[in-house]
PDB file of C-alpha atoms in Angstrom:
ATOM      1  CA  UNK B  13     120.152 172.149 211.539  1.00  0.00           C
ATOM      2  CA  UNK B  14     119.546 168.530 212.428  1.00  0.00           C
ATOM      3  CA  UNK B  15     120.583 165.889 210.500  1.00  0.00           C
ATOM      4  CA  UNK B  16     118.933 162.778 209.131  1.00  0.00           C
ATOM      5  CA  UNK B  17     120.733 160.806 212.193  1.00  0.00           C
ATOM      6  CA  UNK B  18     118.039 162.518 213.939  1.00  0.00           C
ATOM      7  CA  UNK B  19     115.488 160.733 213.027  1.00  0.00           C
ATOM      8  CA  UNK B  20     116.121 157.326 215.071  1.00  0.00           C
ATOM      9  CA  UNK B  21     116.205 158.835 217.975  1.00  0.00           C
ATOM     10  CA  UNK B  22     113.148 160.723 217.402  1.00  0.00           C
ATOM     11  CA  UNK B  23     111.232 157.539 216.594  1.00  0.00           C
ATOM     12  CA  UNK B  24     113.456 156.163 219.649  1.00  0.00           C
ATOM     13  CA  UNK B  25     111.738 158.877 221.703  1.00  0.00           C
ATOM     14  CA  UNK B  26     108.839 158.466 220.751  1.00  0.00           C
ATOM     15  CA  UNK B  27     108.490 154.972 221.337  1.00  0.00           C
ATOM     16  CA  UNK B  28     109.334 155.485 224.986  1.00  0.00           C
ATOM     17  CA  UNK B  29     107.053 158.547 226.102  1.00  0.00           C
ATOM     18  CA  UNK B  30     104.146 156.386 224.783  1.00  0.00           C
ATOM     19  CA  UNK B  31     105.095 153.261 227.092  1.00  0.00           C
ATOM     20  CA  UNK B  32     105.253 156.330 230.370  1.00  0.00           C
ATOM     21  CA  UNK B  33     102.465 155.703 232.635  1.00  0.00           C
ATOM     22  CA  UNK B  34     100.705 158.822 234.080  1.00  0.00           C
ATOM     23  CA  UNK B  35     102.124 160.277 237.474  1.00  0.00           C
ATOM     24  CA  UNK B  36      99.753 158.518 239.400  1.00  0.00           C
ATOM     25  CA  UNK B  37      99.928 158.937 243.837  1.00  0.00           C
ATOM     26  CA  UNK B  38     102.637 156.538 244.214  1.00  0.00           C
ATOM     27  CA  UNK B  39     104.856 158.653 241.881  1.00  0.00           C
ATOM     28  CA  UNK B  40     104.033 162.102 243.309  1.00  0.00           C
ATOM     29  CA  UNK B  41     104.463 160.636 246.739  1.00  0.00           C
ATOM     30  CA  UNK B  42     108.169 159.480 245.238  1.00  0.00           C
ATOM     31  CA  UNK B  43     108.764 162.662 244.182  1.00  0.00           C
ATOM     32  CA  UNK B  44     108.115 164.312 247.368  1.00  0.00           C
ATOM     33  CA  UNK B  45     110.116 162.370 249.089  1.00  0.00           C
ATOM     34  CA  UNK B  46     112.636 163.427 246.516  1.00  0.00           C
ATOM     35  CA  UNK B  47     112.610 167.308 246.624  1.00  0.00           C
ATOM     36  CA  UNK B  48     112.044 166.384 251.013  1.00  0.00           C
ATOM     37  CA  UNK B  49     115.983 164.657 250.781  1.00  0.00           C
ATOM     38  CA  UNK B  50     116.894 167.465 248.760  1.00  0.00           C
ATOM     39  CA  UNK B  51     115.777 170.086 251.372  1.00  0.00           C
ATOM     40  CA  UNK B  52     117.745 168.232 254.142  1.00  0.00           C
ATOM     41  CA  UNK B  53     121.082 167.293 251.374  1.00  0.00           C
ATOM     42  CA  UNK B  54     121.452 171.337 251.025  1.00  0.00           C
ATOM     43  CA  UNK B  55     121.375 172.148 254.702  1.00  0.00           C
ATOM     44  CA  UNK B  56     117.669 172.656 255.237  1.00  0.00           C
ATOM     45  CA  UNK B  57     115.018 171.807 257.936  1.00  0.00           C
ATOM     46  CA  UNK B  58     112.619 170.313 255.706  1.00  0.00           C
ATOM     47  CA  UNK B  59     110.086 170.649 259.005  1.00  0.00           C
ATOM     48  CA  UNK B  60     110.094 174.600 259.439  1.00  0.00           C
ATOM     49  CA  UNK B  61     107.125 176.417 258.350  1.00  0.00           C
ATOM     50  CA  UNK B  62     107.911 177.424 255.293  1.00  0.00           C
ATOM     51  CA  UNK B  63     109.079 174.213 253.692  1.00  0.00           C
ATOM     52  CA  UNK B  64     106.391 172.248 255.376  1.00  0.00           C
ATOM     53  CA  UNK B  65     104.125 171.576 251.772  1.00  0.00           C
ATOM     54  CA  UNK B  66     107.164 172.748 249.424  1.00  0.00           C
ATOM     55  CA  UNK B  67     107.850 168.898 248.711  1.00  0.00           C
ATOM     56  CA  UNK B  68     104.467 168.256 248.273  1.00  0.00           C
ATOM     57  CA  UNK B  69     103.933 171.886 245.884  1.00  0.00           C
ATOM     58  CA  UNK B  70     107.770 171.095 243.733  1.00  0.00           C
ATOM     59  CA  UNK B  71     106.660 167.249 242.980  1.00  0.00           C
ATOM     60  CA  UNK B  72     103.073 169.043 241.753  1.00  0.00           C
ATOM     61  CA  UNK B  73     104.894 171.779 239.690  1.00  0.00           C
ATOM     62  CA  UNK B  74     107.047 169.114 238.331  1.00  0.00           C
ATOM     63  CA  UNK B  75     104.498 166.987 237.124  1.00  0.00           C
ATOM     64  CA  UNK B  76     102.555 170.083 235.233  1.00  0.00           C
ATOM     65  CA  UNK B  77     105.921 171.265 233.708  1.00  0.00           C
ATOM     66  CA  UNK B  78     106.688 167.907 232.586  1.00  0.00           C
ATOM     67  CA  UNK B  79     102.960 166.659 231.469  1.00  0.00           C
ATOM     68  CA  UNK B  80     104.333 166.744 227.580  1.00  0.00           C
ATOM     69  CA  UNK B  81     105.448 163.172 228.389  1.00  0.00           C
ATOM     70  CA  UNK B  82     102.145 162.055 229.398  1.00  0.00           C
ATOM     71  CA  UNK B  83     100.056 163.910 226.148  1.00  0.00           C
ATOM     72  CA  UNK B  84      98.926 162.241 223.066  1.00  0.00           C
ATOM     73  CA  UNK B  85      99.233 163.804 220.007  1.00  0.00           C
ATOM     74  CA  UNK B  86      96.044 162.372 218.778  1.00  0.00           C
ATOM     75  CA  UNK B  87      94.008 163.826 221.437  1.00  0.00           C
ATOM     76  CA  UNK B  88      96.261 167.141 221.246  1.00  0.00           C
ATOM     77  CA  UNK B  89      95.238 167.682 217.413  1.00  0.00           C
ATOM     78  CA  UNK B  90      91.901 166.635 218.406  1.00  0.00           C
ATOM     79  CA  UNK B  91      91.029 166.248 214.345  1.00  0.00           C
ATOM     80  CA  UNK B  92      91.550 169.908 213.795  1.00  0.00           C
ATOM     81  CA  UNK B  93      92.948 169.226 210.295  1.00  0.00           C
ATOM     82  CA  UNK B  94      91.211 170.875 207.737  1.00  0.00           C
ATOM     83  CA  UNK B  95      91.121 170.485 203.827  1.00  0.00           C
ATOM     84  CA  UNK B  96      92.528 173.621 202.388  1.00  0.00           C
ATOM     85  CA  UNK B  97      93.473 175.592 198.730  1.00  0.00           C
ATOM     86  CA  UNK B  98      95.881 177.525 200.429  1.00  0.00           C
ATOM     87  CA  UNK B  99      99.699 177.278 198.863  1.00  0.00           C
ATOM     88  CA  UNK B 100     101.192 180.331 201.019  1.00  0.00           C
ATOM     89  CA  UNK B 101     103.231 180.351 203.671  1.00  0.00           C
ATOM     90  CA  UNK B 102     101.848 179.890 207.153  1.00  0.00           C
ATOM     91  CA  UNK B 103     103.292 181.164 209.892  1.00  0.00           C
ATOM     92  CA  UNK B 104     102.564 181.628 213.651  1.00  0.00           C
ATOM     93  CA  UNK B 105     105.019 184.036 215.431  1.00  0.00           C
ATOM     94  CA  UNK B 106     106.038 184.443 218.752  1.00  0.00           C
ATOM     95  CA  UNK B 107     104.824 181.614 220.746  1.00  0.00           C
ATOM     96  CA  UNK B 108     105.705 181.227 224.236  1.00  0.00           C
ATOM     97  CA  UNK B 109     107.514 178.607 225.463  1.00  0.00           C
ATOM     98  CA  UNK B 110     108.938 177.129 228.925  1.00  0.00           C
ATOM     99  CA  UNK B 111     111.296 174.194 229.333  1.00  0.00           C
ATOM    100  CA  UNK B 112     113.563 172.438 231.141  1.00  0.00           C
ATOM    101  CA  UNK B 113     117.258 172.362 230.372  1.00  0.00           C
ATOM    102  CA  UNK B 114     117.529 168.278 230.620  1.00  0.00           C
ATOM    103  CA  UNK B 115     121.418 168.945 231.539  1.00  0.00           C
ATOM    104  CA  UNK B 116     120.518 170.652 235.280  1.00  0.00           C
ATOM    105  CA  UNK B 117     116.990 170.588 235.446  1.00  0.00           C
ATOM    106  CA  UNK B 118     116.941 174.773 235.077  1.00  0.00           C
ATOM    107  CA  UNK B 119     114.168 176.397 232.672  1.00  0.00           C
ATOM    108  CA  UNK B 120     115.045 177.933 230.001  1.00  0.00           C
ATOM    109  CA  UNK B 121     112.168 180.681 228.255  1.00  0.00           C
ATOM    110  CA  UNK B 122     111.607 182.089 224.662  1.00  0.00           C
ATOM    111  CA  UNK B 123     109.317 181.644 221.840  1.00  0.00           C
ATOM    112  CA  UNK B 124     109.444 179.593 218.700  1.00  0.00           C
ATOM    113  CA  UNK B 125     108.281 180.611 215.105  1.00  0.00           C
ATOM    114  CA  UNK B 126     106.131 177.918 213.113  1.00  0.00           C
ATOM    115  CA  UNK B 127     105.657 178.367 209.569  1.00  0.00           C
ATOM    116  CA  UNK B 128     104.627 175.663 206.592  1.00  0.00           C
ATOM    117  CA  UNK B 129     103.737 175.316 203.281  1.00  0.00           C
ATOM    118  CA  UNK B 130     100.170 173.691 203.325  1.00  0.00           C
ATOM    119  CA  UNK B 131      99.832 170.748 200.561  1.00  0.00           C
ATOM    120  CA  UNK B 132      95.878 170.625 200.672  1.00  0.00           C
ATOM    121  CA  UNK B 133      95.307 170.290 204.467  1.00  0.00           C
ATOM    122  CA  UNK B 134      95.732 173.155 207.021  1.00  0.00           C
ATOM    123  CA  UNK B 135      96.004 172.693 210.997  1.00  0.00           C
ATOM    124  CA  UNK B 136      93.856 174.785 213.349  1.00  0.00           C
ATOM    125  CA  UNK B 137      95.495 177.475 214.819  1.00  0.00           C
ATOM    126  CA  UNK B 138      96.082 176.742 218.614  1.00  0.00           C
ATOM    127  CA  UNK B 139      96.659 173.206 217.534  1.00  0.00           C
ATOM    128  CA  UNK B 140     100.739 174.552 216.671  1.00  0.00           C
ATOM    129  CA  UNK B 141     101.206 176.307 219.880  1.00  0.00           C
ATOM    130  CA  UNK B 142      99.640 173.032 221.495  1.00  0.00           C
ATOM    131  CA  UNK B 143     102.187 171.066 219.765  1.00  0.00           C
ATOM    132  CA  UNK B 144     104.919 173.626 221.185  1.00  0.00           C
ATOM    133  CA  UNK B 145     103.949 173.111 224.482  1.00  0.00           C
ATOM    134  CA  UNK B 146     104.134 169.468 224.096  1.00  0.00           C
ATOM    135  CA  UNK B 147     107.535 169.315 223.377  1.00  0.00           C
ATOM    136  CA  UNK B 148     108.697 172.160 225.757  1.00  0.00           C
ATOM    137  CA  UNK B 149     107.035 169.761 228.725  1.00  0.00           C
ATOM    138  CA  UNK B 150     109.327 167.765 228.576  1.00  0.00           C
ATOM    139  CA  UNK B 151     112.946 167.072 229.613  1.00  0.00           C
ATOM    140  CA  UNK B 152     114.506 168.863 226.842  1.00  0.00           C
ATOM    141  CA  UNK B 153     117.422 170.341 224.687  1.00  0.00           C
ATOM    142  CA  UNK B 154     116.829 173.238 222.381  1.00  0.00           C
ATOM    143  CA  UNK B 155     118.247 172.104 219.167  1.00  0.00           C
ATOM    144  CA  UNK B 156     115.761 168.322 219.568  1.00  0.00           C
ATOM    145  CA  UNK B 157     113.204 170.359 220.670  1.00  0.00           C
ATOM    146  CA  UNK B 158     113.431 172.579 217.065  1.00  0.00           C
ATOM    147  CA  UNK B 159     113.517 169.429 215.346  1.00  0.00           C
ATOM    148  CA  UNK B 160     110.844 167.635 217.049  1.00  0.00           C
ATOM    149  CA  UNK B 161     108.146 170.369 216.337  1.00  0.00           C
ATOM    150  CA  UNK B 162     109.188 170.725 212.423  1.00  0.00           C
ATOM    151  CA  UNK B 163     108.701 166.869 212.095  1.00  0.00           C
ATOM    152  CA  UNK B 164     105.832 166.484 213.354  1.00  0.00           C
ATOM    153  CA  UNK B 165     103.845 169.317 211.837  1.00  0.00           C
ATOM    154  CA  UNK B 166     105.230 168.118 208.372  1.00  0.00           C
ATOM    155  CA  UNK B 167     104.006 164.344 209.628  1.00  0.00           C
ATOM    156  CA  UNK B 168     100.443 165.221 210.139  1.00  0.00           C
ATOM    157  CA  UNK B 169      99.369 167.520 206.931  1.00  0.00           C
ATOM    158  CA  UNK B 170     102.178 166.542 204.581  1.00  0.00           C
ATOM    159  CA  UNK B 171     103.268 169.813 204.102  1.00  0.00           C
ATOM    160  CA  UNK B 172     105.423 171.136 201.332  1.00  0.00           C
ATOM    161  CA  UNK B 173     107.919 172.489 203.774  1.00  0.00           C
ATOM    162  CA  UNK B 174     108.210 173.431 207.303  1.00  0.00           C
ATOM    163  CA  UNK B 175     110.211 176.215 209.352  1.00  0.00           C
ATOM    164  CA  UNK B 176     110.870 176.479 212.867  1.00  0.00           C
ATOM    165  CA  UNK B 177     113.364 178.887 215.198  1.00  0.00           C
ATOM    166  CA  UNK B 178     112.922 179.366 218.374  1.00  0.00           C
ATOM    167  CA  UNK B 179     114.655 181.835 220.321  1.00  0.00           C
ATOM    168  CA  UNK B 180     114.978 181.146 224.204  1.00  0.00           C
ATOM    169  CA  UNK B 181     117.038 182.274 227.381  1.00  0.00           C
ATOM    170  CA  UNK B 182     118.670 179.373 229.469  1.00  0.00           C
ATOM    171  CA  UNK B 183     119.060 179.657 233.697  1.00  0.00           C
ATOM    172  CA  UNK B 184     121.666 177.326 233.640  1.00  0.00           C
ATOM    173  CA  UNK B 185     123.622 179.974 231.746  1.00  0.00           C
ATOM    174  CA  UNK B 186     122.440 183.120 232.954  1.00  0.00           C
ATOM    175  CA  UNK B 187     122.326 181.627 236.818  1.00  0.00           C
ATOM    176  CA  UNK B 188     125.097 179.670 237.315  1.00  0.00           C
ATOM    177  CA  UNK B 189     128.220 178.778 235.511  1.00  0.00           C
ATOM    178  CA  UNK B 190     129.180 181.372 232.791  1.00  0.00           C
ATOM    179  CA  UNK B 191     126.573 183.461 234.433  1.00  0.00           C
ATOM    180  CA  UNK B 192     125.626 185.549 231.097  1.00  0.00           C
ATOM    181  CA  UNK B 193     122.437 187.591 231.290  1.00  0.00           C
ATOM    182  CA  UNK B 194     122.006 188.748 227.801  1.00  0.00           C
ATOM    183  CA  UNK B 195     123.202 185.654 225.493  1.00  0.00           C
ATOM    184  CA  UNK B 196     120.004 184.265 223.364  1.00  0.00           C
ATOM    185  CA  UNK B 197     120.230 180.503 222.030  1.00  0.00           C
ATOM    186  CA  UNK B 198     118.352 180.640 218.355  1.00  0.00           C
ATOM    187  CA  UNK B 199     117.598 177.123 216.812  1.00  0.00           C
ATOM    188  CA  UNK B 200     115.776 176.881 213.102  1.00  0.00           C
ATOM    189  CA  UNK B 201     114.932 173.361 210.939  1.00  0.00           C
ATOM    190  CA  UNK B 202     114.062 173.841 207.704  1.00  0.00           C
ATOM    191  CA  UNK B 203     111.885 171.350 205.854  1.00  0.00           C
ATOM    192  CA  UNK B 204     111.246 170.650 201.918  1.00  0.00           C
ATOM    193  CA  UNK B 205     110.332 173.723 200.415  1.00  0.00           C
ATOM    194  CA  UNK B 206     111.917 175.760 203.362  1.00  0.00           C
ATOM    195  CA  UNK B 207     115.415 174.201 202.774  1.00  0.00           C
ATOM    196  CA  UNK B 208     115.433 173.482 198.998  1.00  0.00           C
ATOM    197  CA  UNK B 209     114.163 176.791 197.866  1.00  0.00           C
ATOM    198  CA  UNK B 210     116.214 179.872 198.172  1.00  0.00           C
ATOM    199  CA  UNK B 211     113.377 182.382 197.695  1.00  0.00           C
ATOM    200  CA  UNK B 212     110.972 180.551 199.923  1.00  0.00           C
ATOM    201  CA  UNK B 213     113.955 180.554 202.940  1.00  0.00           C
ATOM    202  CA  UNK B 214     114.116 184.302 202.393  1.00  0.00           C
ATOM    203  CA  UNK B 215     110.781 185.235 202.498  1.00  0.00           C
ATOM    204  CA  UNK B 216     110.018 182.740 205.603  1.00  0.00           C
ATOM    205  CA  UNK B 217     112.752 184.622 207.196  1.00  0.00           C
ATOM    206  CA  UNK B 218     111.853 188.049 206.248  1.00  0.00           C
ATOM    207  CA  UNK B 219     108.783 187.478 207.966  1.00  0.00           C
ATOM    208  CA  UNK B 220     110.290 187.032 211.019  1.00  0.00           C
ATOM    209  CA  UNK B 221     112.343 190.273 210.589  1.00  0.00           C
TER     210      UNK B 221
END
């Protein structure tokens, strides 16, 4: 579970996506020319027919799978924040994620868990898994990522507590290196309520049983 050292560098983080500048032509055109050197470093003929537009298609699929930098979490939430009685736990299971392992570029694939406490205010539904997706669009480690989405759903309704796990496969273990198929990387961070009350921990997890 993250510690409070975390927080700096979140704010750190934070600070820096917002000063990014959408990928505009010049940068895709950079980026070709990128993934085109990287054709000819391993070997390749960048000019045969089936490579001809895969510089052009990688620098496009790189900017979609990395468009959480370029998002605003104002316009993401879009207001969908709701006044609310409710004092149960909240939970939305099994949301898909993809992201990119920020130590060799590889994907890695799972789901995360999202569960609070609502203190009067309640956030619309596909506003969490937006918030998922987000964070998985971006260069990324498993355990920030974890931390990153707990935060900031506890930031924008104030809620009593917050959990998060996310359960995901990494390429960059199962394709290379150790080359394990089967291993599964699960993250949690636990918020207020979630990691101050026994009983509330135990039923947040028995959900996801």
């Amino acid at each position: 579970m993250p510690g409070q050292n975390h927080e700096p560098e979140l704010e750190a983080a934070e600070r820096r996506i917002a000063s990014l500048r959408p990928c505009g032509a010049a940068k895709l055109a950079g980026m070709e020319r990128s993934f085109r050197d990287l054709l000819e470093a391993v070997g390749e003929d960048p000019e045969r027919q089936g490579l001809l537009r895969t510089p052009c298609r990688a620098a496009r699929a790189f900017e979609f799978l990395t468009n959480g930098y370029r998002q605003s979490l104002d316009a993401l939430v879009n207001d969908a924040i709701f006044d609310s009685d409710a004092s149960e736990i909240v939970l939305v299971k099994d949301i898909e994620l993809y992201s990119m392992c920020e130590h060799h570029l590889l994907p890695f694939v799972g789901k995360a868990h999202v569960a609070y406490i609502p203190n009067g205010k309640v956030i619309g539904l596909s506003k969490v898994a937006r918030i998922v997706d987000m964070f998985a669009r971006r260069l990324q480690i498993q355990e920030r990522m974890t931390f990153e989405i707990a935060t900031t759903v506890k930031k924008l309704i104030h809620a009593q507590g917050v959990g998060v796990v996310i359960e995901a496969q990494h390429l960059c273990m199962m394709m290379r290196g150790v080359e394990k198929q089967n291993s599964v990387m699960k993250t949690s961070c636990l918020l207020g309520s979630f990691k101050e009350d026994g009983r509330t921990r135990s039923e947040f997890l028995s959900l996801l049983a």
